[in-house]
CSV table of C-alpha atoms in Angstrom, one decimal:
chain,number,residue,atom,x,y,z
A,162,UNK,CA,-11.9,-20.0,0.5
A,163,UNK,CA,-8.7,-18.5,1.7
A,164,UNK,CA,-7.7,-15.1,0.3
A,165,UNK,CA,-4.0,-14.9,-0.6
A,166,UNK,CA,-2.3,-11.6,0.1
A,167,UNK,CA,1.0,-11.2,-1.8
A,168,UNK,CA,2.9,-8.5,0.1
A,169,UNK,CA,5.6,-6.6,-1.9
A,170,UNK,CA,7.8,-3.8,-0.5
A,171,UNK,CA,7.3,-1.4,-3.4
A,172,UNK,CA,7.9,2.3,-3.6
A,173,UNK,CA,5.7,5.3,-2.9
A,174,UNK,CA,7.1,7.3,-5.9
A,175,UNK,CA,7.2,6.4,-9.5
A,176,UNK,CA,5.6,3.6,-11.5
A,177,UNK,CA,7.4,0.6,-9.8
A,178,UNK,CA,4.3,-0.6,-7.9
A,179,UNK,CA,2.2,-0.6,-11.1
A,180,UNK,CA,5.0,-2.5,-12.9
A,181,UNK,CA,5.3,-5.1,-10.1
A,182,UNK,CA,1.6,-5.5,-9.9
A,183,UNK,CA,1.3,-6.1,-13.6
A,184,UNK,CA,4.2,-8.6,-13.5
A,185,UNK,CA,2.6,-10.6,-10.7
A,186,UNK,CA,-0.8,-10.5,-12.4
A,187,UNK,CA,0.7,-11.8,-15.7
A,188,UNK,CA,2.7,-14.5,-13.9
A,189,UNK,CA,-0.4,-15.8,-12.1
A,190,UNK,CA,-3.0,-15.2,-14.8
A,191,UNK,CA,-3.8,-18.9,-15.3
A,192,UNK,CA,-4.2,-19.6,-11.6
A,193,UNK,CA,-7.7,-20.1,-10.1
A,194,UNK,CA,-7.0,-19.1,-6.5
A,195,UNK,CA,-7.9,-15.8,-5.1
A,196,UNK,CA,-5.2,-13.2,-4.4
A,197,UNK,CA,-4.5,-9.6,-3.9
A,198,UNK,CA,-1.2,-7.8,-4.4
A,199,UNK,CA,-0.4,-5.2,-1.8
A,200,UNK,CA,2.6,-2.9,-1.2
A,201,UNK,CA,4.1,-1.9,2.1
A,202,UNK,CA,5.1,1.4,0.5
A,203,UNK,CA,1.7,2.6,-0.9
A,204,UNK,CA,-1.0,5.0,0.1
A,205,UNK,CA,-3.8,3.2,-1.9
A,206,UNK,CA,-2.8,-0.5,-1.9
A,207,UNK,CA,-1.1,-1.0,1.4
A,208,UNK,CA,-2.0,-4.2,3.4
A,209,UNK,CA,-4.1,-2.3,6.0
A,210,UNK,CA,-6.4,-0.7,3.4
A,211,UNK,CA,-6.8,-3.7,1.1
A,212,UNK,CA,-7.4,-6.3,3.9
A,213,UNK,CA,-9.9,-4.0,5.6
A,214,UNK,CA,-11.8,-3.7,2.3
A,215,UNK,CA,-11.7,-7.5,2.0
A,216,UNK,CA,-13.0,-8.0,5.5
A,217,UNK,CA,-15.8,-5.6,4.9
A,218,UNK,CA,-16.7,-7.6,1.8
A,219,UNK,CA,-16.9,-10.8,3.8
A,220,UNK,CA,-13.5,-12.4,3.6
A,221,UNK,CA,-12.3,-14.0,6.9
A,222,UNK,CA,-9.4,-16.3,6.1
A,223,UNK,CA,-6.1,-14.9,4.9
A,224,UNK,CA,-2.8,-16.3,3.8
A,225,UNK,CA,0.0,-13.7,3.8
A,226,UNK,CA,2.7,-14.5,1.2
A,227,UNK,CA,5.7,-12.1,1.7
A,228,UNK,CA,7.3,-11.4,-1.7
A,229,UNK,CA,10.6,-11.2,0.0
A,230,UNK,CA,13.9,-13.1,-0.2
A,231,UNK,CA,14.8,-13.6,3.5
A,232,UNK,CA,13.5,-12.7,7.0
A,233,UNK,CA,14.5,-9.0,7.4
A,234,UNK,CA,12.6,-6.4,9.4
A,235,UNK,CA,9.7,-6.3,7.0
A,236,UNK,CA,9.1,-10.0,7.5
A,237,UNK,CA,9.8,-10.2,11.2
A,238,UNK,CA,8.1,-6.9,12.2
A,239,UNK,CA,5.7,-5.8,9.5
A,240,UNK,CA,4.0,-9.1,8.9
A,241,UNK,CA,3.1,-9.9,12.6
A,242,UNK,CA,2.0,-6.2,13.0
A,243,UNK,CA,-0.5,-6.6,10.2
A,244,UNK,CA,-2.0,-9.7,11.7
A,245,UNK,CA,-2.1,-8.2,15.2
A,246,UNK,CA,-3.8,-5.1,13.9
A,247,UNK,CA,-6.8,-7.0,12.4
A,248,UNK,CA,-7.0,-9.6,15.2
A,249,UNK,CA,-7.4,-6.8,17.7
A,250,UNK,CA,-10.4,-5.5,15.7
A,251,UNK,CA,-12.0,-8.7,14.5
A,252,UNK,CA,-12.5,-11.9,16.5
A,253,UNK,CA,-13.5,-14.0,13.5
A,254,UNK,CA,-10.5,-13.5,11.1
A,255,UNK,CA,-7.6,-15.9,10.7
A,256,UNK,CA,-4.2,-15.4,9.2
A,257,UNK,CA,-1.3,-17.6,8.2
A,258,UNK,CA,2.1,-16.1,7.3
A,259,UNK,CA,4.2,-18.0,4.8
A,260,UNK,CA,7.9,-18.2,4.8
A,261,UNK,CA,9.9,-15.8,2.6
A,262,UNK,CA,10.4,-17.0,-1.0
A,263,UNK,CA,14.2,-17.4,-0.6
A,264,UNK,CA,13.6,-20.3,1.7
A,265,UNK,CA,12.3,-22.4,-1.2
A,266,UNK,CA,14.7,-24.9,-2.9
A,267,UNK,CA,13.9,-23.4,-6.3
A,268,UNK,CA,15.5,-20.2,-5.3
A,269,UNK,CA,18.8,-22.0,-5.0
A,270,UNK,CA,18.3,-23.3,-8.5
A,271,UNK,CA,17.5,-19.8,-9.8
A,272,UNK,CA,20.7,-18.4,-8.3
A,273,UNK,CA,22.8,-21.4,-9.4
A,274,UNK,CA,21.6,-21.0,-13.0
A,275,UNK,CA,22.4,-17.3,-12.9
A,276,UNK,CA,25.9,-17.9,-11.6
A,277,UNK,CA,26.6,-20.7,-14.0
A,278,UNK,CA,25.5,-18.7,-17.0
A,279,UNK,CA,28.4,-16.4,-16.3
A,280,UNK,CA,30.9,-19.0,-15.0
A,281,UNK,CA,30.8,-21.0,-18.2
A,282,UNK,CA,32.0,-18.0,-20.2
A,283,UNK,CA,34.5,-16.4,-17.9
A,284,UNK,CA,37.1,-17.6,-15.4
A,285,UNK,CA,36.2,-16.1,-12.1
A,286,UNK,CA,38.1,-16.5,-8.8
A,287,UNK,CA,34.9,-16.4,-6.7
A,288,UNK,CA,31.2,-15.6,-6.6
A,289,UNK,CA,29.8,-13.1,-4.1
A,290,UNK,CA,26.1,-13.5,-3.1
A,291,UNK,CA,24.6,-10.2,-2.1
A,292,UNK,CA,21.3,-9.5,-0.3
A,293,UNK,CA,19.6,-6.6,1.5
A,294,UNK,CA,20.4,-7.7,5.1
A,295,UNK,CA,19.2,-5.8,8.2
A,296,UNK,CA,20.7,-3.4,10.7
A,297,UNK,CA,18.3,-4.8,13.3
A,298,UNK,CA,18.3,-8.5,12.8
A,299,UNK,CA,21.0,-11.1,12.1
A,300,UNK,CA,18.6,-13.7,10.8
A,301,UNK,CA,19.0,-12.6,7.1
A,302,UNK,CA,22.7,-13.2,7.4
A,303,UNK,CA,22.1,-16.6,9.0
A,304,UNK,CA,19.7,-17.5,6.2
A,305,UNK,CA,22.1,-16.3,3.6
A,306,UNK,CA,24.9,-18.5,5.0
A,307,UNK,CA,22.5,-21.4,5.0
A,308,UNK,CA,21.6,-20.6,1.5
A,309,UNK,CA,25.3,-20.7,0.5
A,310,UNK,CA,25.6,-24.2,2.0
A,311,UNK,CA,22.9,-25.4,-0.4
A,312,UNK,CA,24.6,-23.9,-3.4
A,313,UNK,CA,27.3,-25.8,-5.3
A,314,UNK,CA,29.6,-23.9,-7.7
A,315,UNK,CA,33.0,-24.6,-9.1
A,316,UNK,CA,34.5,-21.5,-7.3
A,317,UNK,CA,34.5,-20.2,-3.7
A,318,UNK,CA,31.2,-18.5,-2.7
A,319,UNK,CA,31.3,-15.4,-0.4
A,320,UNK,CA,28.3,-13.7,1.2
A,321,UNK,CA,27.8,-10.0,1.8
A,322,UNK,CA,24.9,-7.7,2.6
A,323,UNK,CA,23.8,-4.1,2.0
A,324,UNK,CA,23.0,-3.7,5.7
A,325,UNK,CA,24.2,-5.6,8.8
A,326,UNK,CA,27.3,-7.1,10.2
A,327,UNK,CA,28.7,-8.4,6.8
A,328,UNK,CA,28.1,-5.2,4.8
A,329,UNK,CA,29.9,-4.9,1.5
A,330,UNK,CA,31.1,-1.5,2.6
A,331,UNK,CA,33.1,-3.1,5.4
A,332,UNK,CA,34.1,-6.4,3.9
A,333,UNK,CA,34.2,-6.3,0.1
A,334,UNK,CA,37.8,-5.1,0.0
A,335,UNK,CA,38.9,-8.0,2.3
A,336,UNK,CA,36.9,-10.5,0.3
A,337,UNK,CA,38.4,-9.6,-3.1
A,338,UNK,CA,42.0,-9.2,-1.8
A,339,UNK,CA,44.3,-11.2,-4.0
A,340,UNK,CA,41.6,-11.9,-6.5
A,341,UNK,CA,41.8,-10.9,-10.2
A,342,UNK,CA,38.2,-11.2,-11.1
A,343,UNK,CA,35.0,-12.0,-9.2
A,344,UNK,CA,31.3,-12.3,-10.0
A,345,UNK,CA,28.9,-10.3,-7.9
A,346,UNK,CA,25.4,-11.8,-7.8
A,347,UNK,CA,22.6,-9.6,-6.3
A,348,UNK,CA,19.8,-11.7,-4.9
A,349,UNK,CA,17.2,-9.1,-5.3
A,350,UNK,CA,13.9,-9.3,-7.3
A,351,UNK,CA,14.9,-6.6,-9.7
A,352,UNK,CA,17.8,-4.3,-10.6
A,353,UNK,CA,16.4,-1.2,-8.9
A,354,UNK,CA,17.7,1.7,-6.9
A,355,UNK,CA,19.5,-0.4,-4.2
A,356,UNK,CA,21.4,-2.6,-6.7
A,357,UNK,CA,22.4,0.3,-8.9
A,358,UNK,CA,23.5,2.3,-5.8
A,359,UNK,CA,25.7,-0.6,-4.7
A,360,UNK,CA,27.3,-0.8,-8.1
A,361,UNK,CA,28.1,2.9,-8.1
A,362,UNK,CA,29.6,2.8,-4.6
A,363,UNK,CA,31.7,-0.2,-5.4
A,364,UNK,CA,33.1,1.6,-8.5
A,365,UNK,CA,34.0,4.5,-6.2
A,366,UNK,CA,36.0,2.1,-4.0
A,367,UNK,CA,38.7,1.7,-6.7
A,368,UNK,CA,39.4,-1.9,-5.8
A,369,UNK,CA,42.3,-3.8,-7.3
A,370,UNK,CA,40.0,-6.5,-8.7
A,371,UNK,CA,37.7,-6.6,-11.6
A,372,UNK,CA,34.1,-7.1,-10.4
A,373,UNK,CA,31.4,-8.2,-12.9
A,374,UNK,CA,27.7,-8.3,-12.1
A,375,UNK,CA,24.9,-10.6,-12.9
A,376,UNK,CA,21.4,-9.2,-13.2
A,377,UNK,CA,19.2,-9.7,-10.2
A,378,UNK,CA,16.5,-12.4,-10.1
A,379,UNK,CA,14.5,-10.2,-12.3
A,380,UNK,CA,11.3,-12.1,-11.8
A,381,UNK,CA,12.3,-15.5,-13.0
A,382,UNK,CA,9.3,-17.5,-14.0
A,383,UNK,CA,10.1,-20.1,-11.3
A,384,UNK,CA,8.8,-17.6,-8.8
A,385,UNK,CA,5.3,-18.7,-9.8
A,386,UNK,CA,6.1,-22.3,-8.7
A,387,UNK,CA,7.4,-21.0,-5.4
A,388,UNK,CA,4.3,-18.9,-4.8
A,389,UNK,CA,2.1,-21.9,-5.8
A,390,UNK,CA,3.9,-24.1,-3.3
A,391,UNK,CA,3.4,-21.5,-0.6
A,392,UNK,CA,-0.3,-21.6,-1.3
A,393,UNK,CA,-0.4,-25.4,-1.3
A,394,UNK,CA,1.4,-25.7,2.0
Protein backbone atom coordinates (compact mmCIF):
# COMPACT_ATOMS: atom_id res chain seq x y z
CA UNK A 1 0.00 0.00 0.00
CA UNK A 2 1.25 3.46 -0.89
CA UNK A 3 2.09 5.86 1.92
CA UNK A 4 0.85 9.38 1.19
CA UNK A 5 3.12 12.19 2.36
CA UNK A 6 1.31 15.55 2.62
CA UNK A 7 4.03 18.21 2.49
CA UNK A 8 3.18 21.56 4.08
CA UNK A 9 5.51 24.56 4.27
CA UNK A 10 4.86 25.36 7.93
CA UNK A 11 6.92 27.48 10.32
CA UNK A 12 9.71 26.64 12.75
CA UNK A 13 8.35 28.93 15.45
CA UNK A 14 4.97 29.15 17.11
CA UNK A 15 2.05 26.76 17.02
CA UNK A 16 1.17 26.99 13.32
CA UNK A 17 2.45 23.50 12.47
CA UNK A 18 0.35 21.93 15.20
CA UNK A 19 -2.71 23.85 14.02
CA UNK A 20 -2.18 22.83 10.39
CA UNK A 21 -1.58 19.23 11.40
CA UNK A 22 -4.79 19.19 13.42
CA UNK A 23 -6.77 20.73 10.57
CA UNK A 24 -5.57 18.16 8.04
CA UNK A 25 -6.19 15.29 10.45
CA UNK A 26 -9.73 16.53 11.08
CA UNK A 27 -10.36 17.04 7.38
CA UNK A 28 -9.22 13.51 6.51
CA UNK A 29 -10.46 11.69 9.61
CA UNK A 30 -12.99 9.57 7.66
CA UNK A 31 -10.50 8.48 5.00
CA UNK A 32 -9.01 4.98 5.06
CA UNK A 33 -5.77 5.60 3.18
CA UNK A 34 -2.44 5.96 4.94
CA UNK A 35 -0.91 9.41 5.21
CA UNK A 36 1.60 11.44 7.15
CA UNK A 37 1.74 15.22 7.39
CA UNK A 38 5.23 16.71 7.21
CA UNK A 39 6.55 20.27 7.27
CA UNK A 40 9.43 21.74 5.31
CA UNK A 41 9.98 24.09 8.25
CA UNK A 42 10.24 21.69 11.19
CA UNK A 43 12.96 20.04 13.20
CA UNK A 44 10.89 17.03 14.21
CA UNK A 45 8.38 16.45 11.39
CA UNK A 46 10.34 17.40 8.29
CA UNK A 47 10.11 15.12 5.22
CA UNK A 48 13.59 13.66 5.65
CA UNK A 49 13.07 12.56 9.22
CA UNK A 50 9.53 11.21 8.79
CA UNK A 51 10.18 9.36 5.52
CA UNK A 52 13.35 7.82 6.95
CA UNK A 53 11.34 6.51 9.90
CA UNK A 54 8.73 5.10 7.55
CA UNK A 55 11.35 3.35 5.42
CA UNK A 56 12.88 1.84 8.53
CA UNK A 57 9.43 0.53 9.48
CA UNK A 58 9.05 -1.16 6.09
CA UNK A 59 7.35 1.37 3.81
CA UNK A 60 8.66 1.43 0.25
CA UNK A 61 6.09 3.18 -1.97
CA UNK A 62 5.42 6.87 -1.42
CA UNK A 63 3.15 9.47 -2.96
CA UNK A 64 4.16 13.06 -2.23
CA UNK A 65 1.24 15.49 -2.12
CA UNK A 66 2.50 19.09 -1.96
CA UNK A 67 0.09 21.20 0.10
CA UNK A 68 0.91 24.14 -2.15
CA UNK A 69 -1.02 26.36 -4.54
CA UNK A 70 1.36 26.63 -7.50
CA UNK A 71 4.80 25.44 -8.61
CA UNK A 72 7.20 27.69 -6.73
CA UNK A 73 10.69 26.84 -5.56
CA UNK A 74 9.42 24.53 -2.84
CA UNK A 75 7.70 22.39 -5.47
CA UNK A 76 10.33 22.63 -8.20
CA UNK A 77 13.39 22.28 -5.95
CA UNK A 78 12.45 20.77 -2.60
CA UNK A 79 10.20 17.94 -3.82
CA UNK A 80 12.74 16.48 -6.30
CA UNK A 81 15.50 16.93 -3.70
CA UNK A 82 13.57 14.80 -1.21
CA UNK A 83 13.09 12.04 -3.77
CA UNK A 84 16.73 12.14 -4.88
CA UNK A 85 17.93 11.97 -1.28
CA UNK A 86 16.18 8.69 -0.61
CA UNK A 87 16.75 7.13 -4.01
CA UNK A 88 20.48 7.58 -3.51
CA UNK A 89 20.26 5.64 -0.26
CA UNK A 90 17.68 2.97 -1.11
CA UNK A 91 17.35 1.02 -4.35
CA UNK A 92 13.91 -0.36 -3.55
CA UNK A 93 11.89 2.77 -2.78
CA UNK A 94 9.54 4.49 -5.23
CA UNK A 95 8.13 8.01 -5.21
CA UNK A 96 5.44 9.85 -7.14
CA UNK A 97 5.10 13.63 -6.85
CA UNK A 98 1.58 14.99 -7.36
CA UNK A 99 0.74 18.35 -8.88
CA UNK A 100 0.17 21.37 -6.60
CA UNK A 101 -3.39 21.74 -5.34
CA UNK A 102 -3.96 24.95 -7.29
CA UNK A 103 -3.93 23.00 -10.56
CA UNK A 104 -7.19 21.27 -9.64
CA UNK A 105 -10.45 22.65 -11.15
CA UNK A 106 -12.04 22.81 -7.71
CA UNK A 107 -9.54 25.51 -6.71
CA UNK A 108 -11.05 27.72 -9.41
CA UNK A 109 -14.47 27.11 -7.87
CA UNK A 110 -13.18 27.97 -4.40
CA UNK A 111 -11.71 31.27 -5.60
CA UNK A 112 -14.75 32.14 -7.70
CA UNK A 113 -17.10 31.56 -4.76
CA UNK A 114 -14.93 33.72 -2.53
CA UNK A 115 -14.91 36.55 -5.08
CA UNK A 116 -18.64 36.34 -5.79
CA UNK A 117 -19.49 36.42 -2.08
CA UNK A 118 -18.01 39.93 -2.07
CA UNK A 119 -19.11 41.04 -5.54
CA UNK A 120 -22.81 40.43 -4.88
CA UNK A 121 -22.73 42.92 -2.01
CA UNK A 122 -20.39 45.63 -3.32
CA UNK A 123 -19.67 47.26 -6.68
CA UNK A 124 -16.00 46.67 -7.43
CA UNK A 125 -14.11 47.91 -10.47
CA UNK A 126 -11.84 44.86 -10.54
CA UNK A 127 -10.57 41.81 -8.68
CA UNK A 128 -6.88 41.22 -7.98
CA UNK A 129 -5.72 37.63 -7.53
CA UNK A 130 -2.62 37.49 -5.36
CA UNK A 131 -0.23 34.57 -4.82
CA UNK A 132 3.20 33.96 -3.32
CA UNK A 133 5.16 33.86 -6.59
CA UNK A 134 8.90 33.25 -6.85
CA UNK A 135 12.06 35.26 -7.38
CA UNK A 136 13.70 32.23 -9.00
CA UNK A 137 11.01 30.82 -11.27
CA UNK A 138 8.40 32.32 -13.59
CA UNK A 139 6.24 29.20 -13.58
CA UNK A 140 4.02 30.39 -10.68
CA UNK A 141 3.18 33.50 -12.71
CA UNK A 142 2.39 31.41 -15.79
CA UNK A 143 0.15 29.17 -13.72
CA UNK A 144 -1.56 32.18 -12.14
CA UNK A 145 -2.32 33.64 -15.57
CA UNK A 146 -3.66 30.27 -16.73
CA UNK A 147 -5.75 30.13 -13.56
CA UNK A 148 -7.20 33.55 -14.37
CA UNK A 149 -8.25 32.32 -17.81
CA UNK A 150 -10.35 29.60 -16.16
CA UNK A 151 -12.08 32.09 -13.87
CA UNK A 152 -15.19 33.98 -14.98
CA UNK A 153 -16.20 37.05 -13.00
CA UNK A 154 -18.36 40.08 -13.91
CA UNK A 155 -15.41 42.48 -13.49
CA UNK A 156 -11.84 42.56 -14.85
CA UNK A 157 -9.37 40.21 -13.15
CA UNK A 158 -5.76 41.24 -12.49
CA UNK A 159 -2.94 39.05 -11.17
CA UNK A 160 -0.11 40.05 -8.84
CA UNK A 161 2.43 38.24 -6.69
CA UNK A 162 4.40 38.79 -3.52
CA UNK A 163 7.66 37.81 -5.24
CA UNK A 164 8.62 37.79 -8.89
CA UNK A 165 8.22 39.90 -12.01
CA UNK A 166 4.62 40.97 -11.28
CA UNK A 167 5.11 41.89 -7.63
CA UNK A 168 2.41 44.05 -6.06
CA UNK A 169 5.17 46.37 -4.82
CA UNK A 170 6.00 47.21 -8.43
CA UNK A 171 2.62 47.02 -10.16
CA UNK A 172 -0.26 47.53 -7.73
CA UNK A 173 -0.28 51.30 -8.19
CA UNK A 174 -0.51 50.84 -11.97
CA UNK A 175 -3.25 48.21 -11.68
CA UNK A 176 -5.53 50.37 -9.51
CA UNK A 177 -4.92 53.64 -11.35
CA UNK A 178 -8.25 55.22 -12.24
CA UNK A 179 -10.19 52.71 -10.14
CA UNK A 180 -12.37 53.67 -7.19
CA UNK A 181 -12.66 50.34 -5.41
CA UNK A 182 -11.04 46.96 -6.02
CA UNK A 183 -11.22 43.56 -4.36
CA UNK A 184 -7.92 41.96 -3.35
CA UNK A 185 -8.13 38.15 -3.11
CA UNK A 186 -5.12 36.34 -1.58
CA UNK A 187 -4.84 32.76 -2.86
CA UNK A 188 -3.09 31.50 0.25
CA UNK A 189 -4.17 28.64 2.49
CA UNK A 190 -4.53 30.87 5.53
CA UNK A 191 -4.33 34.52 6.59
CA UNK A 192 -0.88 34.30 8.09
CA UNK A 193 2.19 36.48 8.30
CA UNK A 194 2.67 37.04 4.55
CA UNK A 195 -0.92 38.07 3.91
CA UNK A 196 -0.99 40.40 6.91
CA UNK A 197 2.37 41.89 5.93
CA UNK A 198 1.03 42.57 2.44
CA UNK A 199 -2.03 44.38 3.80
CA UNK A 200 0.16 46.52 6.03
CA UNK A 201 2.49 47.49 3.19
CA UNK A 202 -0.37 48.28 0.83
CA UNK A 203 -1.86 50.59 3.46
CA UNK A 204 1.48 52.39 3.67
CA UNK A 205 1.39 52.98 -0.12
CA UNK A 206 -1.47 55.50 0.34
CA UNK A 207 -3.07 54.60 -2.97
CA UNK A 208 -5.89 56.71 -4.38
CA UNK A 209 -8.20 53.70 -4.46
CA UNK A 210 -10.12 51.78 -1.82
CA UNK A 211 -8.85 48.22 -1.53
CA UNK A 212 -10.97 45.63 0.23
CA UNK A 213 -9.71 42.16 1.08
CA UNK A 214 -11.29 38.76 1.07
CA UNK A 215 -9.99 36.15 3.45
CA UNK A 216 -7.55 33.60 2.09
CA UNK A 217 -8.66 30.09 1.15
CA UNK A 218 -8.67 29.38 4.89
CA UNK A 219 -8.85 25.61 4.49
CA UNK A 220 -12.04 25.34 2.48
CA UNK A 221 -13.46 21.85 2.93
CA UNK A 222 -13.18 21.23 -0.82
CA UNK A 223 -9.45 20.83 -0.25
CA UNK A 224 -10.33 17.33 0.95
CA UNK A 225 -11.77 16.50 -2.47
CA UNK A 226 -8.66 17.85 -4.15
CA UNK A 227 -6.38 15.74 -1.96
CA UNK A 228 -8.53 12.66 -2.54
CA UNK A 229 -8.35 13.18 -6.29
CA UNK A 230 -4.56 13.45 -6.08
CA UNK A 231 -4.49 10.12 -4.25
CA UNK A 232 -6.83 8.51 -6.79
CA UNK A 233 -4.83 9.69 -9.82
